[in-house]
Coordinates of C-alpha atoms in Angstrom, one line a residue:
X1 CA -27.4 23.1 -2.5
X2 CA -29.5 25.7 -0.5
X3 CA -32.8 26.4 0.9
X4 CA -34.3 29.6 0.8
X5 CA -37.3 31.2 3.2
X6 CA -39.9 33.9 2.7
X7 CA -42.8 35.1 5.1
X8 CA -46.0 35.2 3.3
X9 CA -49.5 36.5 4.6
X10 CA -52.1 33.2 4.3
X11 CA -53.3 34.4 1.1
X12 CA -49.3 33.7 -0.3
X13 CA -48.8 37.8 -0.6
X14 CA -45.9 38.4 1.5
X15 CA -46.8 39.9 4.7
X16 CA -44.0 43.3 5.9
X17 CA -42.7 42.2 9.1
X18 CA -43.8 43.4 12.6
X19 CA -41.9 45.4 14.6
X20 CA -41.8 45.8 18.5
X21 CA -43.5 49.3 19.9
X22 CA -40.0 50.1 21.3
X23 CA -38.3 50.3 17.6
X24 CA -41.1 52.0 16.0
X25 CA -41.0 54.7 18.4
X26 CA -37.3 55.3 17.6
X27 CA -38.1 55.2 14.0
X28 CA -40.9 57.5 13.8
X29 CA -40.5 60.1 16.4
X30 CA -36.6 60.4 16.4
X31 CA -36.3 63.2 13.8
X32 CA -32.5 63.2 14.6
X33 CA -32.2 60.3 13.4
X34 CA -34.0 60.2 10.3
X35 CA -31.8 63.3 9.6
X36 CA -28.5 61.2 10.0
X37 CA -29.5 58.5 8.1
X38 CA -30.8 60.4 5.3
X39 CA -26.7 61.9 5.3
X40 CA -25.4 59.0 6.4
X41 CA -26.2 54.9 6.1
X42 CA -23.4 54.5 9.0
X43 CA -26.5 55.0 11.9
X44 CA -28.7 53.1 9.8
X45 CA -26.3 49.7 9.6
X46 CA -25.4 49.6 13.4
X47 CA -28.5 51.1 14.8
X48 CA -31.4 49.3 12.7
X49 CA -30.2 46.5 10.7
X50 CA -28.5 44.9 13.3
X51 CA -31.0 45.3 15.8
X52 CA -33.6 44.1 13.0
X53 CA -31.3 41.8 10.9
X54 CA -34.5 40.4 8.6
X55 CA -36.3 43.8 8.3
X56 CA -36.4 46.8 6.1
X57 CA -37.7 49.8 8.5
X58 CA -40.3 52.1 7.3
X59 CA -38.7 54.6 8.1
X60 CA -35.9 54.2 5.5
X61 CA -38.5 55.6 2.8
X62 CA -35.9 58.3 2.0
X63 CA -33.0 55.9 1.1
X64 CA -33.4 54.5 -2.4
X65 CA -34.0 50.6 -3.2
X66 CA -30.8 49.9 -4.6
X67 CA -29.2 51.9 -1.7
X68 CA -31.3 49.8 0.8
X69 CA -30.5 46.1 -0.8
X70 CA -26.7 47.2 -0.9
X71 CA -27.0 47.9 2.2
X72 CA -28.9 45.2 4.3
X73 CA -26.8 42.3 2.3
X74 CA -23.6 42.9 4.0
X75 CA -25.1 44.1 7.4
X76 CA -27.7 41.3 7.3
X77 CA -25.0 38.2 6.3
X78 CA -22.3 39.5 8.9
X79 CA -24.5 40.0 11.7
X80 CA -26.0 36.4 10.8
X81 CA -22.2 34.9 10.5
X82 CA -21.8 35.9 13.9
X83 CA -25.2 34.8 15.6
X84 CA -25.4 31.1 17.1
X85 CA -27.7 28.6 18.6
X86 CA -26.7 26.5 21.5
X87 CA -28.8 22.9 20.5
X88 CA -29.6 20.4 23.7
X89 CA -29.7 17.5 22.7
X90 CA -30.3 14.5 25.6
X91 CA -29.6 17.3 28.3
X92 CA -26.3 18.0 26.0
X93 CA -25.3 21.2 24.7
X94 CA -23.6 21.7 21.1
X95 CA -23.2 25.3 19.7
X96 CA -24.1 26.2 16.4
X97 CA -22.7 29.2 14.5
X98 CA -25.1 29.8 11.9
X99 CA -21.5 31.4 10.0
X100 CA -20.2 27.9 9.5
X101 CA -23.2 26.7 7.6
X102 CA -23.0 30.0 5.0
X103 CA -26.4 31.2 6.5
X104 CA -27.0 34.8 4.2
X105 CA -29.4 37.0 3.3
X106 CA -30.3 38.6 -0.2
X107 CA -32.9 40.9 0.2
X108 CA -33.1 43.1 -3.1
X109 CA -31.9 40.3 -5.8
X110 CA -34.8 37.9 -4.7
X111 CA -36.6 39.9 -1.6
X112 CA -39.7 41.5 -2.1
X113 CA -40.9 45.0 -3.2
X114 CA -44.1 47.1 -1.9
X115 CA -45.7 50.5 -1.1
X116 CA -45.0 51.0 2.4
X117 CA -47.2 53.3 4.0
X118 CA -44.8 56.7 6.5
X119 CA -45.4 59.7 7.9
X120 CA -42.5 62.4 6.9
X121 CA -41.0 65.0 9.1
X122 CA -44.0 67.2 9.1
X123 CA -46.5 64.3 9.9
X124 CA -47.7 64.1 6.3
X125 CA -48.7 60.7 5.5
X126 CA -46.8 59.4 2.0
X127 CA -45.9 56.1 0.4
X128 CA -43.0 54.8 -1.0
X129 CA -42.2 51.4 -2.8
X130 CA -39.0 49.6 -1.2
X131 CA -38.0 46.3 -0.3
X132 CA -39.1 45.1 2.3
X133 CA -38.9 41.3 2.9
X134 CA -35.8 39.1 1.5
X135 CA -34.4 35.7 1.4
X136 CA -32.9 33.2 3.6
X137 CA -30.4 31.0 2.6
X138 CA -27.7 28.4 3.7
X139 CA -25.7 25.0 2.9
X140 CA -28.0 22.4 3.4
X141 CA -25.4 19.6 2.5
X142 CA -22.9 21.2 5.6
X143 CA -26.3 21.5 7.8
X144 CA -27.1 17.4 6.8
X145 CA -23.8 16.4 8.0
X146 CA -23.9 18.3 11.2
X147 CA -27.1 17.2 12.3
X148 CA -26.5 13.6 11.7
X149 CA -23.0 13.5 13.2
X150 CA -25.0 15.3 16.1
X151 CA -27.5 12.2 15.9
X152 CA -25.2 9.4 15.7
X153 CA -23.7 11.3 18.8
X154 CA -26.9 10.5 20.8
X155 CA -29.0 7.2 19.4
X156 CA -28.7 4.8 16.6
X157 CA -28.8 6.9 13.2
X158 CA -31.4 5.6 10.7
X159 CA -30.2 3.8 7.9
X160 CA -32.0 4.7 4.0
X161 CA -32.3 1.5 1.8
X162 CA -29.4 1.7 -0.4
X163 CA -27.4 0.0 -3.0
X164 CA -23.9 -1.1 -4.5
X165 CA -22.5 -1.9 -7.8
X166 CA -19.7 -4.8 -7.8
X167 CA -18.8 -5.6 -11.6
X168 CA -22.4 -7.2 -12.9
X169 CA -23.7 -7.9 -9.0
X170 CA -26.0 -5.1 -7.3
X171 CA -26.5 -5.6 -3.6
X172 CA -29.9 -4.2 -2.2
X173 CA -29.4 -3.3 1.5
X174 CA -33.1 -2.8 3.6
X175 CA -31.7 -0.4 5.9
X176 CA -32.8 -0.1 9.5
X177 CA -34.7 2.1 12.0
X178 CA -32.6 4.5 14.2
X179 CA -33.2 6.9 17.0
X180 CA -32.4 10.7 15.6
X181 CA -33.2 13.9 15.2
X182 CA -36.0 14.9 12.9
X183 CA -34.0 17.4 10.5
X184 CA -36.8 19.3 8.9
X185 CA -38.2 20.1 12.1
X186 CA -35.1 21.1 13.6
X187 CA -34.3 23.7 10.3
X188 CA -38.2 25.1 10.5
X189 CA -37.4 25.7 14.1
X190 CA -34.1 27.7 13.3
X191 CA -35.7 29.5 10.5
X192 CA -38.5 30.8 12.4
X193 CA -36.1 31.7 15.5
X194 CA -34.0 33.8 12.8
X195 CA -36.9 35.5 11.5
X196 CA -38.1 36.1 15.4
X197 CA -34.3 37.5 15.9
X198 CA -34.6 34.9 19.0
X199 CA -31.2 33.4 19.9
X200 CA -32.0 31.5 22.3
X201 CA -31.4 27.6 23.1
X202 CA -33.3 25.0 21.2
X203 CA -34.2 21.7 22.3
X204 CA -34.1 19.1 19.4
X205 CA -36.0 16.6 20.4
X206 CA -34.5 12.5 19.6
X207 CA -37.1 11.0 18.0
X208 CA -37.6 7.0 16.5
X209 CA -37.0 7.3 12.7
X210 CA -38.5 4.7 10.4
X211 CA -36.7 3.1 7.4
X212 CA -38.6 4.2 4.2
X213 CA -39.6 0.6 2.0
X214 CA -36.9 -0.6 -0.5
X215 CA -37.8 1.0 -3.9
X216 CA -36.8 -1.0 -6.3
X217 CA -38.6 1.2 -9.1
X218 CA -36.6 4.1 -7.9
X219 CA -33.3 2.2 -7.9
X220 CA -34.1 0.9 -11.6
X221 CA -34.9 4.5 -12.9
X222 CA -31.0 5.0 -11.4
X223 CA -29.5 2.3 -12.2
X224 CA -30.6 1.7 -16.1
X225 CA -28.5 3.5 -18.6
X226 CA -27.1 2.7 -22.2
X227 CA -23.4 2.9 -22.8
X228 CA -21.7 6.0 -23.7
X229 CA -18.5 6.7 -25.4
X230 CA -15.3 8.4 -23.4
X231 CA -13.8 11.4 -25.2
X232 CA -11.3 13.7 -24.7
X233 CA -11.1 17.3 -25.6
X234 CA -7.9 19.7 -25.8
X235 CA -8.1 23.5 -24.4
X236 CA -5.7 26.1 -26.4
X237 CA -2.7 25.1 -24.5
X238 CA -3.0 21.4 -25.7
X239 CA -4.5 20.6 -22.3
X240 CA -6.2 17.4 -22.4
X241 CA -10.0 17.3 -20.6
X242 CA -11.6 14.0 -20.6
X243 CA -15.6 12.7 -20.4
X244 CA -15.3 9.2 -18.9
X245 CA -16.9 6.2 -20.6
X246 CA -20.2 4.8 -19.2
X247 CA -20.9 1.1 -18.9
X248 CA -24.4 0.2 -19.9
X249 CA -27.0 -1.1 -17.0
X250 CA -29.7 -3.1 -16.9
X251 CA -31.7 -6.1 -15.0
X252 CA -35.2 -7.5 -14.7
X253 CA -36.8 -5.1 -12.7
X254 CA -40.1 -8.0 -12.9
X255 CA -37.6 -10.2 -11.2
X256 CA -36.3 -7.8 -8.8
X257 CA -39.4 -6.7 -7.6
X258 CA -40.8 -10.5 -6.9
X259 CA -37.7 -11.6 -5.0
X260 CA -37.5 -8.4 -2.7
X261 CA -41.3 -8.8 -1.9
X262 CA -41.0 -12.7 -1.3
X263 CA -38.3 -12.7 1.1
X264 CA -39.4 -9.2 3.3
X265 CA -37.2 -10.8 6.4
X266 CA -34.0 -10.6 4.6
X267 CA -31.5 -7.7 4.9
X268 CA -30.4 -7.4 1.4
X269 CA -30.7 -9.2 -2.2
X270 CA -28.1 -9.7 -4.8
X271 CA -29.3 -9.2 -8.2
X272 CA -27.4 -9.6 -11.4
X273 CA -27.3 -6.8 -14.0
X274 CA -26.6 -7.0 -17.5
X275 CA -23.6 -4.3 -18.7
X276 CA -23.1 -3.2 -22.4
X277 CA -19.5 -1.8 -22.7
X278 CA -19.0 1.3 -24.6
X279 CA -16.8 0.8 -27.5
X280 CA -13.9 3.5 -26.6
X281 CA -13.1 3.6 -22.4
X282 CA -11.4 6.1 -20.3
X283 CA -8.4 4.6 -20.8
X284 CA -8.3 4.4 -24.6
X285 CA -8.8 8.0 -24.8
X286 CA -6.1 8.6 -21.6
X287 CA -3.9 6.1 -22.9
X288 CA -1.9 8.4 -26.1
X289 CA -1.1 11.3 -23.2
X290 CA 1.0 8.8 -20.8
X291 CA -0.9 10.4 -17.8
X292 CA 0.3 7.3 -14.8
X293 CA 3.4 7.2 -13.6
X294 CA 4.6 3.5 -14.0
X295 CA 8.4 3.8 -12.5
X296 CA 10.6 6.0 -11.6
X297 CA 14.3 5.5 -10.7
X298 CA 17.9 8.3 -9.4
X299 CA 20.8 8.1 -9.7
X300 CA 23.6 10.5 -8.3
X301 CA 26.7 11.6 -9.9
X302 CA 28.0 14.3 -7.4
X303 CA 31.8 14.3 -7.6
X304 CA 31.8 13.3 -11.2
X305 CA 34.1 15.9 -13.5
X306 CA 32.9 18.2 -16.1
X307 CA 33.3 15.8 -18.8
X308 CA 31.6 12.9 -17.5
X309 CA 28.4 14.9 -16.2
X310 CA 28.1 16.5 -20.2
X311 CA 28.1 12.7 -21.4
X312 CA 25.5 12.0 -19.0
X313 CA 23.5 15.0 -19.5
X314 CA 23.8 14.8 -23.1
X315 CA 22.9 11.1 -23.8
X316 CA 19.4 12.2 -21.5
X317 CA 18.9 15.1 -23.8
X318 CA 19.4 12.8 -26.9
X319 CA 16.5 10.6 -25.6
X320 CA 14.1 13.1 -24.7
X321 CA 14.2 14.3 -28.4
X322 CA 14.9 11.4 -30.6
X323 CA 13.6 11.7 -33.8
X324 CA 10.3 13.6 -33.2
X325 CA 9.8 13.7 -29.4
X326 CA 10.4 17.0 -27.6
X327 CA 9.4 16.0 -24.0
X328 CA 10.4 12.3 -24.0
X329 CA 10.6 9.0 -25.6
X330 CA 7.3 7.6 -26.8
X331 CA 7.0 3.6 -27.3
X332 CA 3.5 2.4 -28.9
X333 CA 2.9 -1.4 -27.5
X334 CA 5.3 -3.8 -29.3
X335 CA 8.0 -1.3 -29.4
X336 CA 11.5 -1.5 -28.6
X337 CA 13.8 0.6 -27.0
X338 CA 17.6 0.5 -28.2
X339 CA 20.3 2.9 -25.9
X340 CA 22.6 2.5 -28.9
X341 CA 20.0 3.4 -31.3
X342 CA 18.6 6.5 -29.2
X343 CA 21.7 8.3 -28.1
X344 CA 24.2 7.9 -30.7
X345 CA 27.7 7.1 -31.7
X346 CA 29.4 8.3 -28.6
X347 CA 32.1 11.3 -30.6
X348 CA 33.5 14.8 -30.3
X349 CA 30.8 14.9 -33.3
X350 CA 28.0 14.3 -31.3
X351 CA 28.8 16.4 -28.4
X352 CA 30.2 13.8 -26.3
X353 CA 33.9 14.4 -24.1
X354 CA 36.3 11.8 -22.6
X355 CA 35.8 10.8 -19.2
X356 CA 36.9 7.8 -17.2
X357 CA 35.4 4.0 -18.4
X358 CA 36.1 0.9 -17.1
X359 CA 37.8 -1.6 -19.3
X360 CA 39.1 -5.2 -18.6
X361 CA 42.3 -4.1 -17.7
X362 CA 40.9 -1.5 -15.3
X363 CA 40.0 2.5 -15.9
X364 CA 40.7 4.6 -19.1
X365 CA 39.3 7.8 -20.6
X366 CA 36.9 7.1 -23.6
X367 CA 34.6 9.7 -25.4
X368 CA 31.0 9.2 -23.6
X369 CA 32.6 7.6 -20.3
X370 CA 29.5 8.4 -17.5
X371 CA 26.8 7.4 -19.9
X372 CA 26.5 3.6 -18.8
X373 CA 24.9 5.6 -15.7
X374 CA 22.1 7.0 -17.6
X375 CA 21.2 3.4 -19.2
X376 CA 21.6 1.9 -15.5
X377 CA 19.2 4.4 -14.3
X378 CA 16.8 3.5 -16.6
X379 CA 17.1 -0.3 -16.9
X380 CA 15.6 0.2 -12.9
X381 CA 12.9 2.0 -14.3
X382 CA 12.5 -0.6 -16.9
X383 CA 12.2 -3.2 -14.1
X384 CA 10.2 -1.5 -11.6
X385 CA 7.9 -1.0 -14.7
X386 CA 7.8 -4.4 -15.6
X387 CA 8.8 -4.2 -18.9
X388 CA 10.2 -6.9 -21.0
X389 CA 14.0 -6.8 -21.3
X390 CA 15.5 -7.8 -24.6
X391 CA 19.4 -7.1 -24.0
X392 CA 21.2 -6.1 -20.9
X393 CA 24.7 -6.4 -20.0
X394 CA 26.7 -6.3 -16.5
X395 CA 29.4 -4.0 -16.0
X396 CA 33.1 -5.8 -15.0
X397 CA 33.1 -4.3 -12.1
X398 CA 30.1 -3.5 -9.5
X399 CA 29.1 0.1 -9.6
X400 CA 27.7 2.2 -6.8
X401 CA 25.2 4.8 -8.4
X402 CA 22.0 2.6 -7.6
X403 CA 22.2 0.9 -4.0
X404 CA 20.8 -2.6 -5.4
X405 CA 23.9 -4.5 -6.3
X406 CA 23.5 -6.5 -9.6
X407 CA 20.9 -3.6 -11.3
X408 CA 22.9 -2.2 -13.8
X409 CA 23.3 -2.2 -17.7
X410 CA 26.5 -1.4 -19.7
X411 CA 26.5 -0.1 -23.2
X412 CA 29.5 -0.1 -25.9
X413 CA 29.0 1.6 -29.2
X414 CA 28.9 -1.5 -31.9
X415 CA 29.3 -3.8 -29.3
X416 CA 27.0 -4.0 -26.2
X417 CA 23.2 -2.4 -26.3
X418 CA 20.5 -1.8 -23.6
X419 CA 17.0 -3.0 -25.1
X420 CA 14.0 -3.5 -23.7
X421 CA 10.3 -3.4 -25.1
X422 CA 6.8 -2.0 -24.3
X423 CA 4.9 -5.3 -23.7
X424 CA 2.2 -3.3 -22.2
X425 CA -1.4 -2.8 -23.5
X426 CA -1.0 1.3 -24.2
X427 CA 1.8 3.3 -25.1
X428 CA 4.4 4.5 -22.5
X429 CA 6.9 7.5 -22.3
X430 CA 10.3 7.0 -21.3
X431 CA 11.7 11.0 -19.9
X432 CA 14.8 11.6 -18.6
X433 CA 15.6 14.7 -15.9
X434 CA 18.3 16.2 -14.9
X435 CA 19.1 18.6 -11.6
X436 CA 21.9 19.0 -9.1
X437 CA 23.7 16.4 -10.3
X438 CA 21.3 13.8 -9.7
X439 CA 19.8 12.0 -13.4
X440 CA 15.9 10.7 -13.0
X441 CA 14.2 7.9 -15.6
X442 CA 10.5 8.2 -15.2
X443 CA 8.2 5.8 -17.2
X444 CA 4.5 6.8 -17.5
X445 CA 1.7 5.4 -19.0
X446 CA -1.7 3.8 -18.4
X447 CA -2.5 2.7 -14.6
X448 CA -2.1 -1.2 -14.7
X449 CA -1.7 -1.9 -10.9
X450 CA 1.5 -3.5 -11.4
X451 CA 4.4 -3.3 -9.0
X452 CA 7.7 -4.8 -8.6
X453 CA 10.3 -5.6 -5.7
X454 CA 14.1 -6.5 -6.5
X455 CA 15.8 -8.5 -4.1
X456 CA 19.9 -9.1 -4.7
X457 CA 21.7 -12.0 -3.4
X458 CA 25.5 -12.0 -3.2
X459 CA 26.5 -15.8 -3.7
X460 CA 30.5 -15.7 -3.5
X461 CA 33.0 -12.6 -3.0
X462 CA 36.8 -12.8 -4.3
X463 CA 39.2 -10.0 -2.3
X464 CA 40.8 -7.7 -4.8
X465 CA 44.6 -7.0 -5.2
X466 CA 46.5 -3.9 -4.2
X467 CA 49.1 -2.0 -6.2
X468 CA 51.3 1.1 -5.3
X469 CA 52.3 3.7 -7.1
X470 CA 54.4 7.1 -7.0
X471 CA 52.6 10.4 -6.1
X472 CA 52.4 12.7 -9.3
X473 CA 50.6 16.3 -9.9
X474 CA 47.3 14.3 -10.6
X475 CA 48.0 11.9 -8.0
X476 CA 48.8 13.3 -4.6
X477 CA 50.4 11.5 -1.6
X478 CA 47.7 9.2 0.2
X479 CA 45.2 8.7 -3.1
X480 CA 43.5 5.9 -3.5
X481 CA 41.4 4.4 -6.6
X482 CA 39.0 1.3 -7.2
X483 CA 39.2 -1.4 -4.4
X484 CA 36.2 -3.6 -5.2
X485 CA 35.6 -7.0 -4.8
X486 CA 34.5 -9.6 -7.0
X487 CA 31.0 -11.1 -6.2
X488 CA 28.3 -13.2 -7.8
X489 CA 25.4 -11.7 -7.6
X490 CA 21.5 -13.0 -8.6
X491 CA 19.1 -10.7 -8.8
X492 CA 15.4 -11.8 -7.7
X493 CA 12.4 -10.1 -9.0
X494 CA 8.8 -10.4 -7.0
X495 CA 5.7 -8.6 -9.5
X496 CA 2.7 -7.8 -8.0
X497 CA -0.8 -7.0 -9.1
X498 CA -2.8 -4.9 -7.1
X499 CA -0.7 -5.5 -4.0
X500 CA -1.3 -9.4 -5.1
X501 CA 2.0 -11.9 -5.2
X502 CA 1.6 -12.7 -8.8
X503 CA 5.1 -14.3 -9.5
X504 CA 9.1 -14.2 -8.4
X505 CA 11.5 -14.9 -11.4
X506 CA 14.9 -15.1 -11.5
X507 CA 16.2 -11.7 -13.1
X508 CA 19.6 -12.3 -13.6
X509 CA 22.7 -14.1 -12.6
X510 CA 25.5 -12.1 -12.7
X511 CA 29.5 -12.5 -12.3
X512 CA 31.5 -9.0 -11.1
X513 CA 35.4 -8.9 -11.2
X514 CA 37.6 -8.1 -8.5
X515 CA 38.8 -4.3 -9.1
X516 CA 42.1 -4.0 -8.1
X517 CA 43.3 -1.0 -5.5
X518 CA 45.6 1.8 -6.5
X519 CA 47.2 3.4 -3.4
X520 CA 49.8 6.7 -4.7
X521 CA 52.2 6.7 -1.7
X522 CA 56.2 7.9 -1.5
X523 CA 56.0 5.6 2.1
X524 CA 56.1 1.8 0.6
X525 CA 54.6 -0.9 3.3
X526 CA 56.8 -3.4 4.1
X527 CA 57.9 -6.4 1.2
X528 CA 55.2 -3.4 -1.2
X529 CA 57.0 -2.6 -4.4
X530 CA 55.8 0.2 -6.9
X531 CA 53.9 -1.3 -10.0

């Protein structure tokens, strides 16, 4: 927002400005000079305009008006940038660079033209039509701020009647006197210095400002509105812009107006409004683009081989482009999500190499081993999300990808399936990312203000055996493998709504075997034989 300034004779026709006796003289009588500017504008910009920052000189006749406004708006803005005020306020001094508040001038797009009367270099009397008087203008929000911060700093500031919206409850605040500075007095004052080219301190003056009357009218005029439809429209890029939804508004103004004038002595009044909900809401029109992030969950698998890292890699690909997604999995509400069902038979067919899996007996090489980390990763999502879980299975042993023991899910083609399904009100997107060897599962959606904190309790640990065997070319001297022990873990989840305890369920209660330690060694211990 800005305010703009103009001088004006009484009549309203803008009056040329006056200049000192001094200036005029140089002007007139300096043929020199009048010769260099006419060659040159450089004498004109440091000699005139910034002596004279608001005026256009007569004797610039020979200069044409375009010429003139081009040059004035530059000269006159930086020279006003740099100019400042020091304010006393209560015996207190505050600088105020009139650059900080975006004070410029624009004297040929909105100044004003006339025939201004010269004499030329042979004393010949002429006229010529130029621009003489322009505009003043600056950021009257930044100046607002500055002067009340300025206020507060020395008295009480005054308080406007005001209002707030809670749900179907408006709360009319009175608002109270204050001691201040009177802000249109304090800008005319400024203006007219500017215009005066008078830098010089100004006293603002603290003053006792009154509280203007609720106005109830003028709060109904702002408050009452009918309901209005979100929408959502796309750019050429497929970019999505969105008009939010308004909620209609209304209450008995009659009402309103009897119980603010019978009770003047209060501070504020509650009054109840009656809303009218548009049929389609932000989030109805937000909800198909999955804009929230719900979850997010990674995982590392640094150190794992070639093979394994293509089975995790590929069974993240096979997600994010099931059927007919490209960017990730889309679930409408009521959906489920099968790992089985989304990435495949686990083959040579389907891309997928043999890597290390864990069987009952211990490890063996199997065509997808690695992938049970991408299901893992996103089962945490899952939970953090709050999504309902419809089949999840513990691994034999206890893995160490995710640092909360007893949160992961195992999969087994035609056996064992990770499901889970979107019990949420709008549709979510399940993506999966890959880079530097570290796999993220991010689950967005619609903002809910759910959130959820997994605790693990280890109930009972059983120590794990040890067995030796003879270095090989795989194998060398001092290698060791597995070493885990058996525990019984519970898993505890705690779901929150809006930073609200809502309820703590028991997750799962799950039982881990002991892995058993492989040590390749030619140096036996003691009573150690070689399995």
């Amino acid at each position: 927002m800005s305010s703009s300034y103009k001088y004006a004779r009484n009549d309203g026709t803008p009056d040329p400005p006056e200049f000192d006796k001094k200036g005029c003289a140089m002007q007139l009588y300096s043929g020199l000079a009048i010769i260099l500017l006419v060659v040159s504008g450089s004498i004109y910009y440091n000699f005139f305009v910034r002596l004279f920052p608001m005026e256009v000189h007569n004797s610039m006749p020979y200069m044409t008006q375009e010429t003139i406004a081009l040059s004035m708006q530059p000269a006159v803005s930086e020279s006003l940038a740099d100019r400042r005020f020091t304010l006393k306020v209560d015996g207190k001094d505050t600088e105020l660079r009139l650059g900080d508040f975006e004070f410029t001038a624009s004297p040929y797009e909105n100044g004003h033209s006339e025939e201004v009367a010269y004499k030329n270099s042979k004393g010949k009397e002429q006229t010529k039509k130029v621009t003489t008087i322009g505009n003043l203008c600056f950021n009257e929000t930044a100046m607002h701020d500055f002067i009340y911060k300025l206020a507060k700093e020395h008295g009480t500031p005054m308080i406007a009647p005001r209002y707030k919206i809670d749900g179907d409850k408006m709360t009319v605040y009175k608002g109270s006197d204050g001691v201040g500075i009177d802000y249109d007095s304090l800008i005319d004052t400024i203006i007219r210095r500017i215009k005066e080219d008078d830098y010089s301190p100004i006293t603002a003056k603290v003053v006792t400002l009154v509280t203007p009357e609720v106005d109830i009218d003028k709060i109904y005029r702002e408050v009452k509105c009918g309901p209005s439809n979100a929408s959502v429209t796309e750019d050429s890029a497929g970019k999505p812009k969105f008009t939010a939804d308004i909620i209609g508004k209304d209450f008995d103004l009659e009402a309103a107006r009897t119980e603010i004038s019978s009770k003047p002595d209060k501070t504020k009044w509650t009054i109840k409004l009656t809303l009218t909900y548009p049929e389609i809401s932000l989030k109805d029109v937000r909800a198909p683009y999955c804009l929230d992030k719900l979850s997010t969950c990674t995982t590392s698998y640094k150190g794992s081989s070639k093979e394994r890292s293509n089975n995790v890699e590929r069974a993240a690909d096979n997600i994010n482009t099931f059927g007919d997604f490209t960017d990730g999995y889309i679930m409408q509400p009521g959906d489920e999500f099968s790992f089985n069902g989304v990435v495949g038979e686990r083959n040579a067919k389907n891309g997928f190499m043999k890597a290390p899996v864990y069987l009952s007996s211990g490890s063996s090489e199997d065509y997808g081993g690695g992938i049970c980390q991408v299901s893992t990763t996103i089962y945490c999502a899952v939970l953090y999300a709050n999504l309902q879980i419809t089949e999840r299975h513990n691994h034999l042993y206890v893995i160490h990808y995710w640092p909360t023991e007893g949160c992961d899910a195992t999969v087994d083609w035609g056996h064992l399936d990770f499901k889970f399904k979107n019990n949420k009100e709008y549709p979510i997107k399940i993506k999966l990312s890959y880079k530097d060897k570290k796999l993220t599962a991010a689950i967005t959606g619609t903002e809910d203000g759910i959130t959820v904190k997994l605790e693990a309790e280890v109930e009972k640990k059983v120590p794990f055996d040890i067995k030796y065997k003879r270095p090989n070319a795989d194998n060398p001297e001092g290698k060791t493998l597995g070493g885990d022990k058996g525990k019984t873990i519970r898993v505890w989840k705690r779901v929150y709504k809006d930073g609200k305890l809502q309820e703590k369920v028991k997750l799962s209660y799950d039982l881990y075997n002991p892995l058993t330690k492989t040590i390749y060694t030619k140096n036996l211990p003691d009573g150690a034989e070689y399995s």
